[in-house]
């Protein structure tokens, strides 16, 4: 295969999980899309990219069990994350940190406001979140918000310097700047549960947690690589990291992701069987949380081909053939 093409790993083939979608998708998606557009915070080109990417469809796959109000809030949050991500993608480290801190300050402080559209969007999301979030989950959510903003700023600094991290260092960064921990942080909000910190300190539970998070991050990176290389944003992608650290080509890096994803899935399936009891009052809630992680993993895979976010109008063909033709570099 020529270097202008590469084959994706067949991740769906090694994923035994069963996907689903949320029955509230159509109504909530329309409302959330109108909500984010009403702020006029994105340039027309970026807004078109947001709409093409069908963020709300990802939420439908990732939170198929969420009641209407919680589902609509998740749609708003993923759209809000897209805004933060797209704005910071074109910024240096200092400006990306400033953008992130608008989001973070509104989440932290009841009366903080700089008058920006981003602050107002964040405040409206926060109000929806507080209507259902328990104290433990909300406290953890704020902690992950802080980690996310710091990671996005570090990503911008690395991009500014043209620095590509090692695999180990990148994986640590990716777990935070991907916002997957924030997305997982909405599980309890959607399920009406509020787990104690002891659950998140259990070795078996956290093995499941990190395996699921990494499956989402690694699959996202291999699927988004073509889009990102066309934008010149390759540094924040495991494919580039693998190519540099292991001195391998694009196809070998893609294949590596496939092998690693299969290993992560095997680990998840096996460790799930070893999950200890947390007591009669908690076991059902923990089981629901684990099931929610599974929905995110399979939902992300299915959405990546169902939407046009990564493969444009070629999404159906790419799903069938797994062959991606590299796009030319975009003009700024």
mmCIF file of C-alpha atoms in Angstrom:
data_model
loop_
_atom_site.group_PDB
_atom_site.id
_atom_site.type_symbol
_atom_site.label_atom_id
_atom_site.label_comp_id
_atom_site.label_asym_id
_atom_site.label_seq_id
_atom_site.Cartn_x
_atom_site.Cartn_y
_atom_site.Cartn_z
ATOM 1 C CA UNK A 1 0.000 0.000 0.000
ATOM 2 C CA UNK A 2 1.354 3.424 -0.940
ATOM 3 C CA UNK A 3 2.103 6.014 1.710
ATOM 4 C CA UNK A 4 -0.872 8.088 0.550
ATOM 5 C CA UNK A 5 -3.141 5.440 2.029
ATOM 6 C CA UNK A 6 -3.245 3.286 5.127
ATOM 7 C CA UNK A 7 -5.534 0.643 6.569
ATOM 8 C CA UNK A 8 -7.310 1.114 9.865
ATOM 9 C CA UNK A 9 -7.276 -1.730 12.375
ATOM 10 C CA UNK A 10 -10.606 -3.559 12.525
ATOM 11 C CA UNK A 11 -11.469 -2.561 16.078
ATOM 12 C CA UNK A 12 -15.135 -3.515 15.794
ATOM 13 C CA UNK A 13 -14.058 -7.090 15.043
ATOM 14 C CA UNK A 14 -12.326 -7.412 18.420
ATOM 15 C CA UNK A 15 -15.026 -5.574 20.379
ATOM 16 C CA UNK A 16 -17.644 -7.986 21.794
ATOM 17 C CA UNK A 17 -19.693 -5.147 23.311
ATOM 18 C CA UNK A 18 -23.219 -4.398 22.131
ATOM 19 C CA UNK A 19 -24.079 -0.831 21.238
ATOM 20 C CA UNK A 20 -27.307 1.100 21.577
ATOM 21 C CA UNK A 21 -28.668 4.613 21.044
ATOM 22 C CA UNK A 22 -30.730 7.013 23.105
ATOM 23 C CA UNK A 23 -34.448 7.395 22.255
ATOM 24 C CA UNK A 24 -34.277 11.126 23.086
ATOM 25 C CA UNK A 25 -31.634 11.788 20.425
ATOM 26 C CA UNK A 26 -33.693 13.649 17.799
ATOM 27 C CA UNK A 27 -35.271 16.238 20.097
ATOM 28 C CA UNK A 28 -32.279 16.828 22.370
ATOM 29 C CA UNK A 29 -29.814 16.972 19.477
ATOM 30 C CA UNK A 30 -31.830 19.663 17.701
ATOM 31 C CA UNK A 31 -32.108 21.710 20.893
ATOM 32 C CA UNK A 32 -28.436 21.384 21.812
ATOM 33 C CA UNK A 33 -27.269 22.199 18.298
ATOM 34 C CA UNK A 34 -29.435 25.319 18.267
ATOM 35 C CA UNK A 35 -28.076 26.199 21.716
ATOM 36 C CA UNK A 36 -24.415 26.140 20.665
ATOM 37 C CA UNK A 37 -25.127 27.955 17.383
ATOM 38 C CA UNK A 38 -26.957 30.750 19.219
ATOM 39 C CA UNK A 39 -23.693 31.954 20.753
ATOM 40 C CA UNK A 40 -21.905 32.587 17.438
ATOM 41 C CA UNK A 41 -18.657 31.662 19.146
ATOM 42 C CA UNK A 42 -17.234 29.612 16.251
ATOM 43 C CA UNK A 43 -16.116 30.842 12.855
ATOM 44 C CA UNK A 44 -18.351 29.569 10.001
ATOM 45 C CA UNK A 45 -15.820 26.921 8.955
ATOM 46 C CA UNK A 46 -15.473 25.521 12.465
ATOM 47 C CA UNK A 47 -19.227 25.623 13.010
ATOM 48 C CA UNK A 48 -19.758 23.656 9.804
ATOM 49 C CA UNK A 49 -17.226 21.105 11.074
ATOM 50 C CA UNK A 50 -19.096 20.851 14.384
ATOM 51 C CA UNK A 51 -22.421 20.246 12.652
ATOM 52 C CA UNK A 52 -20.898 17.722 10.250
ATOM 53 C CA UNK A 53 -19.355 15.824 13.141
ATOM 54 C CA UNK A 54 -22.707 15.086 14.781
ATOM 55 C CA UNK A 55 -21.485 15.431 18.358
ATOM 56 C CA UNK A 56 -24.984 14.740 19.672
ATOM 57 C CA UNK A 57 -25.003 11.423 17.813
ATOM 58 C CA UNK A 58 -21.873 10.436 19.750
ATOM 59 C CA UNK A 59 -23.734 11.269 22.963
ATOM 60 C CA UNK A 60 -26.633 9.088 21.824
ATOM 61 C CA UNK A 61 -24.279 6.136 21.392
ATOM 62 C CA UNK A 62 -22.289 6.862 24.557
ATOM 63 C CA UNK A 63 -25.206 7.493 26.953
ATOM 64 C CA UNK A 64 -28.103 5.427 25.528
ATOM 65 C CA UNK A 65 -29.621 4.951 29.001
ATOM 66 C CA UNK A 66 -29.754 8.645 30.021
ATOM 67 C CA UNK A 67 -33.168 10.218 30.746
ATOM 68 C CA UNK A 68 -34.096 13.240 28.625
ATOM 69 C CA UNK A 69 -32.813 16.083 30.833
ATOM 70 C CA UNK A 70 -29.534 14.318 31.572
ATOM 71 C CA UNK A 71 -29.106 13.377 27.919
ATOM 72 C CA UNK A 72 -29.682 16.955 26.764
ATOM 73 C CA UNK A 73 -27.099 18.118 29.330
ATOM 74 C CA UNK A 74 -24.561 15.605 27.998
ATOM 75 C CA UNK A 75 -25.185 16.893 24.466
ATOM 76 C CA UNK A 76 -24.557 20.439 25.675
ATOM 77 C CA UNK A 77 -21.373 19.358 27.422
ATOM 78 C CA UNK A 78 -19.891 17.569 24.411
ATOM 79 C CA UNK A 79 -20.696 20.616 22.274
ATOM 80 C CA UNK A 80 -19.114 22.853 24.905
ATOM 81 C CA UNK A 81 -15.996 20.677 24.886
ATOM 82 C CA UNK A 82 -15.872 20.943 21.103
ATOM 83 C CA UNK A 83 -15.901 24.730 21.377
ATOM 84 C CA UNK A 84 -13.063 24.733 23.929
ATOM 85 C CA UNK A 85 -11.091 22.222 21.843
ATOM 86 C CA UNK A 86 -11.529 24.009 18.532
ATOM 87 C CA UNK A 87 -10.698 27.419 19.960
ATOM 88 C CA UNK A 88 -7.608 26.173 21.809
ATOM 89 C CA UNK A 89 -6.384 24.143 18.798
ATOM 90 C CA UNK A 90 -5.375 27.384 17.106
ATOM 91 C CA UNK A 91 -3.860 28.974 20.206
ATOM 92 C CA UNK A 92 -0.449 28.999 21.844
ATOM 93 C CA UNK A 93 -0.001 27.599 25.336
ATOM 94 C CA UNK A 94 -0.682 30.875 27.143
ATOM 95 C CA UNK A 95 -3.868 31.633 25.222
ATOM 96 C CA UNK A 96 -5.119 28.041 25.408
ATOM 97 C CA UNK A 97 -4.701 28.161 29.187
ATOM 98 C CA UNK A 98 -6.650 31.427 29.291
ATOM 99 C CA UNK A 99 -9.481 29.865 27.269
ATOM 100 C CA UNK A 100 -9.520 26.823 29.518
ATOM 101 C CA UNK A 101 -9.546 28.949 32.637
ATOM 102 C CA UNK A 102 -12.743 30.682 31.538
ATOM 103 C CA UNK A 103 -14.415 27.271 31.508
ATOM 104 C CA UNK A 104 -12.727 26.249 34.749
ATOM 105 C CA UNK A 105 -13.474 29.430 36.696
ATOM 106 C CA UNK A 106 -17.171 29.269 35.877
ATOM 107 C CA UNK A 107 -17.277 25.626 36.971
ATOM 108 C CA UNK A 108 -15.459 26.460 40.220
ATOM 109 C CA UNK A 109 -16.956 29.761 41.349
ATOM 110 C CA UNK A 110 -20.667 30.639 41.567
ATOM 111 C CA UNK A 111 -20.317 34.298 40.612
ATOM 112 C CA UNK A 112 -17.322 34.316 38.244
ATOM 113 C CA UNK A 113 -18.029 35.972 34.895
ATOM 114 C CA UNK A 114 -15.878 37.699 32.297
ATOM 115 C CA UNK A 115 -18.833 38.464 30.061
ATOM 116 C CA UNK A 116 -17.747 36.052 27.333
ATOM 117 C CA UNK A 117 -19.978 33.688 25.381
ATOM 118 C CA UNK A 118 -17.864 30.765 26.618
ATOM 119 C CA UNK A 119 -18.532 31.782 30.236
ATOM 120 C CA UNK A 120 -22.273 31.952 29.614
ATOM 121 C CA UNK A 121 -22.303 28.567 27.851
ATOM 122 C CA UNK A 122 -20.383 27.011 30.717
ATOM 123 C CA UNK A 123 -22.702 28.530 33.328
ATOM 124 C CA UNK A 124 -25.787 27.139 31.618
ATOM 125 C CA UNK A 125 -24.209 23.689 31.436
ATOM 126 C CA UNK A 126 -23.206 23.913 35.103
ATOM 127 C CA UNK A 127 -26.771 24.740 36.143
ATOM 128 C CA UNK A 128 -28.040 21.663 34.320
ATOM 129 C CA UNK A 129 -25.318 19.495 35.831
ATOM 130 C CA UNK A 130 -25.998 20.615 39.411
ATOM 131 C CA UNK A 131 -29.666 19.679 39.061
ATOM 132 C CA UNK A 132 -28.779 15.976 39.197
ATOM 133 C CA UNK A 133 -25.103 15.529 40.173
ATOM 134 C CA UNK A 134 -24.300 14.092 43.604
ATOM 135 C CA UNK A 135 -21.659 15.739 45.826
ATOM 136 C CA UNK A 136 -18.997 13.042 45.328
ATOM 137 C CA UNK A 137 -19.312 12.922 41.562
ATOM 138 C CA UNK A 138 -19.438 16.714 41.254
ATOM 139 C CA UNK A 139 -16.289 17.114 43.350
ATOM 140 C CA UNK A 140 -14.472 14.578 41.177
ATOM 141 C CA UNK A 141 -15.830 16.285 38.062
ATOM 142 C CA UNK A 142 -14.328 19.622 39.133
ATOM 143 C CA UNK A 143 -10.980 17.926 39.771
ATOM 144 C CA UNK A 144 -11.040 16.449 36.278
ATOM 145 C CA UNK A 145 -11.965 19.871 34.845
ATOM 146 C CA UNK A 146 -8.773 21.258 36.375
ATOM 147 C CA UNK A 147 -6.688 18.399 34.990
ATOM 148 C CA UNK A 148 -8.313 18.800 31.566
ATOM 149 C CA UNK A 149 -7.555 22.531 31.311
ATOM 150 C CA UNK A 150 -3.944 22.005 32.362
ATOM 151 C CA UNK A 151 -3.516 19.188 29.846
ATOM 152 C CA UNK A 152 -5.024 21.201 26.967
ATOM 153 C CA UNK A 153 -2.643 24.064 27.771
ATOM 154 C CA UNK A 154 0.338 21.684 27.858
ATOM 155 C CA UNK A 155 -0.769 20.222 24.531
ATOM 156 C CA UNK A 156 -0.734 23.721 23.016
ATOM 157 C CA UNK A 157 2.744 24.352 24.455
ATOM 158 C CA UNK A 158 4.053 21.115 22.934
ATOM 159 C CA UNK A 159 2.446 22.030 19.597
ATOM 160 C CA UNK A 160 4.061 25.469 19.751
ATOM 161 C CA UNK A 161 7.489 23.889 20.252
ATOM 162 C CA UNK A 162 6.905 21.086 17.761
ATOM 163 C CA UNK A 163 7.569 18.589 20.552
ATOM 164 C CA UNK A 164 6.374 14.983 20.308
ATOM 165 C CA UNK A 165 6.191 13.085 23.601
ATOM 166 C CA UNK A 166 7.201 9.520 24.409
ATOM 167 C CA UNK A 167 4.444 6.903 24.364
ATOM 168 C CA UNK A 168 4.311 6.762 28.174
ATOM 169 C CA UNK A 169 4.235 10.540 28.618
ATOM 170 C CA UNK A 170 1.707 10.956 25.834
ATOM 171 C CA UNK A 171 -0.664 8.364 27.258
ATOM 172 C CA UNK A 172 -0.709 10.243 30.564
ATOM 173 C CA UNK A 173 -1.427 13.524 28.770
ATOM 174 C CA UNK A 174 -4.023 11.980 26.440
ATOM 175 C CA UNK A 175 -6.045 10.567 29.309
ATOM 176 C CA UNK A 176 -6.565 14.150 30.457
ATOM 177 C CA UNK A 177 -6.635 16.337 27.331
ATOM 178 C CA UNK A 178 -9.065 14.002 25.568
ATOM 179 C CA UNK A 179 -11.674 14.923 28.225
ATOM 180 C CA UNK A 180 -12.611 11.245 28.488
ATOM 181 C CA UNK A 181 -12.452 11.483 32.282
ATOM 182 C CA UNK A 182 -14.959 14.327 32.169
ATOM 183 C CA UNK A 183 -17.196 12.268 29.899
ATOM 184 C CA UNK A 184 -16.925 9.298 32.266
ATOM 185 C CA UNK A 185 -17.660 11.757 35.061
ATOM 186 C CA UNK A 186 -21.178 12.195 33.666
ATOM 187 C CA UNK A 187 -22.074 8.515 34.183
ATOM 188 C CA UNK A 188 -23.201 9.010 37.767
ATOM 189 C CA UNK A 189 -25.122 12.157 36.791
ATOM 190 C CA UNK A 190 -27.006 10.166 34.142
ATOM 191 C CA UNK A 191 -27.533 7.050 36.269
ATOM 192 C CA UNK A 192 -28.660 8.817 39.436
ATOM 193 C CA UNK A 193 -25.832 7.360 41.526
ATOM 194 C CA UNK A 194 -23.015 8.895 43.549
ATOM 195 C CA UNK A 195 -20.165 6.468 44.194
ATOM 196 C CA UNK A 196 -17.829 6.930 47.150
ATOM 197 C CA UNK A 197 -14.140 7.583 46.490
ATOM 198 C CA UNK A 198 -13.323 4.087 47.778
ATOM 199 C CA UNK A 199 -14.600 2.613 44.524
ATOM 200 C CA UNK A 200 -12.151 4.737 42.516
ATOM 201 C CA UNK A 201 -9.334 3.578 44.799
ATOM 202 C CA UNK A 202 -9.952 -0.095 44.033
ATOM 203 C CA UNK A 203 -7.269 -1.625 41.811
ATOM 204 C CA UNK A 204 -9.632 -3.840 39.805
ATOM 205 C CA UNK A 205 -12.147 -1.054 39.200
ATOM 206 C CA UNK A 206 -9.440 1.358 38.057
ATOM 207 C CA UNK A 207 -7.948 -1.268 35.746
ATOM 208 C CA UNK A 208 -11.339 -1.382 34.027
ATOM 209 C CA UNK A 209 -11.563 2.412 34.071
ATOM 210 C CA UNK A 210 -8.187 2.989 32.430
ATOM 211 C CA UNK A 211 -8.643 0.169 29.916
ATOM 212 C CA UNK A 212 -11.938 1.708 28.780
ATOM 213 C CA UNK A 213 -10.496 5.231 28.706
ATOM 214 C CA UNK A 214 -7.469 4.110 26.692
ATOM 215 C CA UNK A 215 -9.629 2.170 24.232
ATOM 216 C CA UNK A 216 -11.556 5.369 23.534
ATOM 217 C CA UNK A 217 -8.397 7.499 23.231
ATOM 218 C CA UNK A 218 -6.409 5.107 21.037
ATOM 219 C CA UNK A 219 -9.322 4.394 18.694
ATOM 220 C CA UNK A 220 -10.088 8.101 18.465
ATOM 221 C CA UNK A 221 -6.488 8.838 17.498
ATOM 222 C CA UNK A 222 -6.224 6.276 14.719
ATOM 223 C CA UNK A 223 -9.598 7.327 13.294
ATOM 224 C CA UNK A 224 -8.824 11.056 13.489
ATOM 225 C CA UNK A 225 -5.227 10.871 12.244
ATOM 226 C CA UNK A 226 -6.019 11.754 8.628
ATOM 227 C CA UNK A 227 -8.106 14.756 9.604
ATOM 228 C CA UNK A 228 -5.440 15.985 12.025
ATOM 229 C CA UNK A 229 -2.484 15.501 9.682
ATOM 230 C CA UNK A 230 -4.279 17.595 7.068
ATOM 231 C CA UNK A 231 -4.580 20.373 9.669
ATOM 232 C CA UNK A 232 -0.936 19.991 10.702
ATOM 233 C CA UNK A 233 -1.953 18.913 14.224
ATOM 234 C CA UNK A 234 -0.243 15.518 14.278
ATOM 235 C CA UNK A 235 1.718 15.901 17.525
ATOM 236 C CA UNK A 236 -1.283 15.192 19.754
ATOM 237 C CA UNK A 237 -1.949 11.756 18.286
ATOM 238 C CA UNK A 238 -0.716 8.320 19.316
ATOM 239 C CA UNK A 239 0.013 7.471 15.668
ATOM 240 C CA UNK A 240 2.666 10.209 15.423
ATOM 241 C CA UNK A 241 4.024 9.286 18.858
ATOM 242 C CA UNK A 242 4.387 5.627 17.885
ATOM 243 C CA UNK A 243 5.976 6.459 14.540
ATOM 244 C CA UNK A 244 8.620 8.606 16.227
ATOM 245 C CA UNK A 245 9.382 6.472 19.292
ATOM 246 C CA UNK A 246 9.427 3.138 17.483
ATOM 247 C CA UNK A 247 10.837 4.445 14.177
ATOM 248 C CA UNK A 248 8.007 2.822 12.229
ATOM 249 C CA UNK A 249 5.783 3.880 9.380
ATOM 250 C CA UNK A 250 2.157 4.943 9.362
ATOM 251 C CA UNK A 251 0.761 1.495 8.585
ATOM 252 C CA UNK A 252 2.831 -0.190 11.296
ATOM 253 C CA UNK A 253 1.638 2.409 13.808
ATOM 254 C CA UNK A 254 -1.982 1.799 12.807
ATOM 255 C CA UNK A 255 -1.455 -1.954 13.194
ATOM 256 C CA UNK A 256 0.092 -1.389 16.633
ATOM 257 C CA UNK A 257 -3.020 0.466 17.755
ATOM 258 C CA UNK A 258 -5.117 -2.518 16.660
ATOM 259 C CA UNK A 259 -3.022 -4.957 18.690
ATOM 260 C CA UNK A 260 -3.022 -2.699 21.750
ATOM 261 C CA UNK A 261 -6.777 -2.144 21.547
ATOM 262 C CA UNK A 262 -7.334 -5.917 21.452
ATOM 263 C CA UNK A 263 -5.080 -6.311 24.504
ATOM 264 C CA UNK A 264 -7.006 -3.614 26.357
ATOM 265 C CA UNK A 265 -10.316 -5.272 25.500
ATOM 266 C CA UNK A 266 -9.074 -8.654 26.721
ATOM 267 C CA UNK A 267 -7.896 -7.044 29.944
ATOM 268 C CA UNK A 268 -11.254 -5.349 30.420
ATOM 269 C CA UNK A 269 -13.204 -8.580 29.904
ATOM 270 C CA UNK A 270 -10.993 -10.584 32.267
ATOM 271 C CA UNK A 271 -10.715 -8.036 35.069
ATOM 272 C CA UNK A 272 -14.471 -7.417 34.983
ATOM 273 C CA UNK A 273 -14.867 -11.024 36.193
ATOM 274 C CA UNK A 274 -12.551 -10.271 39.130
ATOM 275 C CA UNK A 275 -14.294 -7.127 40.333
ATOM 276 C CA UNK A 276 -14.799 -7.416 44.109
ATOM 277 C CA UNK A 277 -18.005 -6.753 45.995
ATOM 278 C CA UNK A 278 -18.342 -3.244 47.380
ATOM 279 C CA UNK A 279 -21.313 -4.200 49.526
ATOM 280 C CA UNK A 280 -24.966 -4.823 48.818
ATOM 281 C CA UNK A 281 -25.730 -1.127 48.634
ATOM 282 C CA UNK A 282 -23.051 -0.387 46.034
ATOM 283 C CA UNK A 283 -22.635 -3.408 43.786
ATOM 284 C CA UNK A 284 -25.570 -2.546 41.541
ATOM 285 C CA UNK A 285 -24.356 1.039 41.127
ATOM 286 C CA UNK A 286 -20.810 -0.113 40.329
ATOM 287 C CA UNK A 287 -22.172 -2.600 37.780
ATOM 288 C CA UNK A 288 -24.114 0.224 36.105
ATOM 289 C CA UNK A 289 -20.956 2.360 35.977
ATOM 290 C CA UNK A 290 -19.003 -0.478 34.347
ATOM 291 C CA UNK A 291 -21.781 -0.961 31.810
ATOM 292 C CA UNK A 292 -21.672 2.779 31.097
ATOM 293 C CA UNK A 293 -17.940 2.500 30.316
ATOM 294 C CA UNK A 294 -18.744 -0.270 27.856
ATOM 295 C CA UNK A 295 -21.315 1.922 26.108
ATOM 296 C CA UNK A 296 -18.677 4.624 25.623
ATOM 297 C CA UNK A 297 -16.178 2.198 24.090
ATOM 298 C CA UNK A 298 -18.537 0.611 21.569
ATOM 299 C CA UNK A 299 -20.461 3.837 21.063
ATOM 300 C CA UNK A 300 -17.333 5.731 20.076
ATOM 301 C CA UNK A 301 -16.430 3.052 17.519
ATOM 302 C CA UNK A 302 -19.881 3.000 15.948
ATOM 303 C CA UNK A 303 -20.254 6.785 15.899
ATOM 304 C CA UNK A 304 -16.850 7.245 14.248
ATOM 305 C CA UNK A 305 -18.179 5.567 11.098
ATOM 306 C CA UNK A 306 -21.800 6.672 11.368
ATOM 307 C CA UNK A 307 -20.909 10.381 11.463
ATOM 308 C CA UNK A 308 -18.763 12.318 8.992
ATOM 309 C CA UNK A 309 -16.479 13.723 11.708
ATOM 310 C CA UNK A 310 -13.339 11.826 10.708
ATOM 311 C CA UNK A 311 -13.946 10.445 7.221
ATOM 312 C CA UNK A 312 -16.308 12.981 5.672
ATOM 313 C CA UNK A 313 -18.569 11.671 2.936
ATOM 314 C CA UNK A 314 -16.313 8.600 2.682
ATOM 315 C CA UNK A 315 -17.410 7.271 6.086
ATOM 316 C CA UNK A 316 -19.437 4.327 4.759
ATOM 317 C CA UNK A 317 -16.714 3.289 2.322
ATOM 318 C CA UNK A 318 -14.030 3.538 4.990
ATOM 319 C CA UNK A 319 -16.114 1.409 7.363
ATOM 320 C CA UNK A 320 -16.415 -1.274 4.689
ATOM 321 C CA UNK A 321 -12.819 -1.243 3.381
ATOM 322 C CA UNK A 322 -10.918 0.261 6.354
ATOM 323 C CA UNK A 323 -8.723 2.049 3.792
ATOM 324 C CA UNK A 324 -8.058 5.738 4.398
ATOM 325 C CA UNK A 325 -6.662 8.015 1.703
ATOM 326 C CA UNK A 326 -4.611 10.824 3.200
ATOM 327 C CA UNK A 327 -5.998 14.292 2.604
ATOM 328 C CA UNK A 328 -3.722 17.080 1.361
ATOM 329 C CA UNK A 329 -2.673 19.740 3.840
ATOM 330 C CA UNK A 330 -5.335 22.377 4.443
ATOM 331 C CA UNK A 331 -4.594 26.007 3.716
ATOM 332 C CA UNK A 332 -4.819 28.308 6.722
#
